[in-house]
GROMACS .gro file of C-alpha atoms in nm:
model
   83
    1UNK     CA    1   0.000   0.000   0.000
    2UNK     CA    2   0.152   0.324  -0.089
    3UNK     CA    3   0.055   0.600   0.155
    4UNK     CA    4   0.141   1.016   0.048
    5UNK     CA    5   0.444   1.143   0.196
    6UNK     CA    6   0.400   1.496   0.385
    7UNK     CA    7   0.521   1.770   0.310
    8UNK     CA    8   0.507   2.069   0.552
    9UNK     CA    9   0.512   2.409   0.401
   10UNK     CA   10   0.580   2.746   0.605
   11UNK     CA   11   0.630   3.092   0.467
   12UNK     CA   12   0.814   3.343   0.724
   13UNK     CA   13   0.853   3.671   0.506
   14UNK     CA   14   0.587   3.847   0.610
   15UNK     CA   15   0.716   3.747   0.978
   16UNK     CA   16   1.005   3.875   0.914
   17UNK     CA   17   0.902   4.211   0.730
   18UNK     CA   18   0.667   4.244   1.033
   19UNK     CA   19   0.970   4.213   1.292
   20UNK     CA   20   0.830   3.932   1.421
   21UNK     CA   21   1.049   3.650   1.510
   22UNK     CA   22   0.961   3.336   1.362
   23UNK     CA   23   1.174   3.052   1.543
   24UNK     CA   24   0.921   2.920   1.729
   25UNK     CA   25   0.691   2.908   1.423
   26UNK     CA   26   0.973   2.729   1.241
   27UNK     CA   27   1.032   2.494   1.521
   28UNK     CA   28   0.654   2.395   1.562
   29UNK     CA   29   0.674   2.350   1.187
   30UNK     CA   30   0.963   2.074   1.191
   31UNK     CA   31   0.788   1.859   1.479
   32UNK     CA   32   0.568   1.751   1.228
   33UNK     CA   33   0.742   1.657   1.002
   34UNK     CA   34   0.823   1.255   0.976
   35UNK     CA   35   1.136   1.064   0.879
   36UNK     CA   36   1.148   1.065   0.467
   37UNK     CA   37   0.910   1.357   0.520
   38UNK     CA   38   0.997   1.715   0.414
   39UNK     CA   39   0.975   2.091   0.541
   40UNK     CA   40   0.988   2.356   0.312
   41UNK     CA   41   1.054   2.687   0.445
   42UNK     CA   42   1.036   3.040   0.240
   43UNK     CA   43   1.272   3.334   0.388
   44UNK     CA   44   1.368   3.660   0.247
   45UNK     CA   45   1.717   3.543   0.370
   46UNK     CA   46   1.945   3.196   0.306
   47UNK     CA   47   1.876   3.079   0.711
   48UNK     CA   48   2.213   2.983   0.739
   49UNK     CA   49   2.189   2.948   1.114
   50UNK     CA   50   1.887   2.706   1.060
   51UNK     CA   51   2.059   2.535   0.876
   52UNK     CA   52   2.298   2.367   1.110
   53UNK     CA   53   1.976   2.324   1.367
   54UNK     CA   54   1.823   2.121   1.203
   55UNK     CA   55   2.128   1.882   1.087
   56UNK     CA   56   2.181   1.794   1.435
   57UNK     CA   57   1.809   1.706   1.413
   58UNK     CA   58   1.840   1.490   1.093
   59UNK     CA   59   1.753   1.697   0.830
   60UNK     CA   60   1.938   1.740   0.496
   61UNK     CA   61   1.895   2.046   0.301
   62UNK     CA   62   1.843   2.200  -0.111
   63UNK     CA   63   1.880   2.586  -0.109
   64UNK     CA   64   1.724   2.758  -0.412
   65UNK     CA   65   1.770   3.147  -0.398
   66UNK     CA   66   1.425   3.231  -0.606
   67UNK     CA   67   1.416   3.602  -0.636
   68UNK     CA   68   1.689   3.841  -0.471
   69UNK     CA   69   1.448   3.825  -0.137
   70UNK     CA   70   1.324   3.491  -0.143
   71UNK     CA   71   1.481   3.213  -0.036
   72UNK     CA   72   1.302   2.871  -0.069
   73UNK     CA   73   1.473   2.583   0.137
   74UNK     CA   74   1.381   2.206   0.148
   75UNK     CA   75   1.447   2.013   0.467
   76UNK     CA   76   1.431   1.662   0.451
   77UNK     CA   77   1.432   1.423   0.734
   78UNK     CA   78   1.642   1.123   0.714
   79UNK     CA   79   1.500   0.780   0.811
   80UNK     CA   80   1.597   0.707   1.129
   81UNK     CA   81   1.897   0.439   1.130
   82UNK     CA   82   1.795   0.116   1.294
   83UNK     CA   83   2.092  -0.095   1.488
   0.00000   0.00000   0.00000
């Protein structure tokens, strides 16, 4: 049976424009997301910092700059590794 993988899909611009600070929104975000699941996040910024968050939390990453202030990032979370 093939079941449809997730994909969760948050857009923080407007957050961001509004000086609002969108970590928690982010982080609320990624606990819903699934092993072989993804998160795609849109930032008027490349979220470097985010970036190395959410490796340590099993996520690998594509980057695609779409427009000079718009930044569309994948996160994918690896299947958990069973010993």
């Amino acid at each position: 049976m093939k079941t449809d993988v997730k994909v969760v899909e948050l857009d923080v611009r407007e957050d961001l424009r509004m000086k609002k600070e969108p970590f928690d929104k982010i982080m609320g975000a990624v606990k819903e997301v699934n092993d072989g699941e993804s998160f795609i996040l849109h930032a008027p910024f490349n979220p470097v910092p985010l970036h190395a968050i959410l490796r340590r939390k099993g996520f690998d990453r594509v980057v695609e700059k779409v427009e000079p202030k718009h930044w569309k990032v994948t996160y994918t979370k690896k299947a958990a590794v069973i010993k």
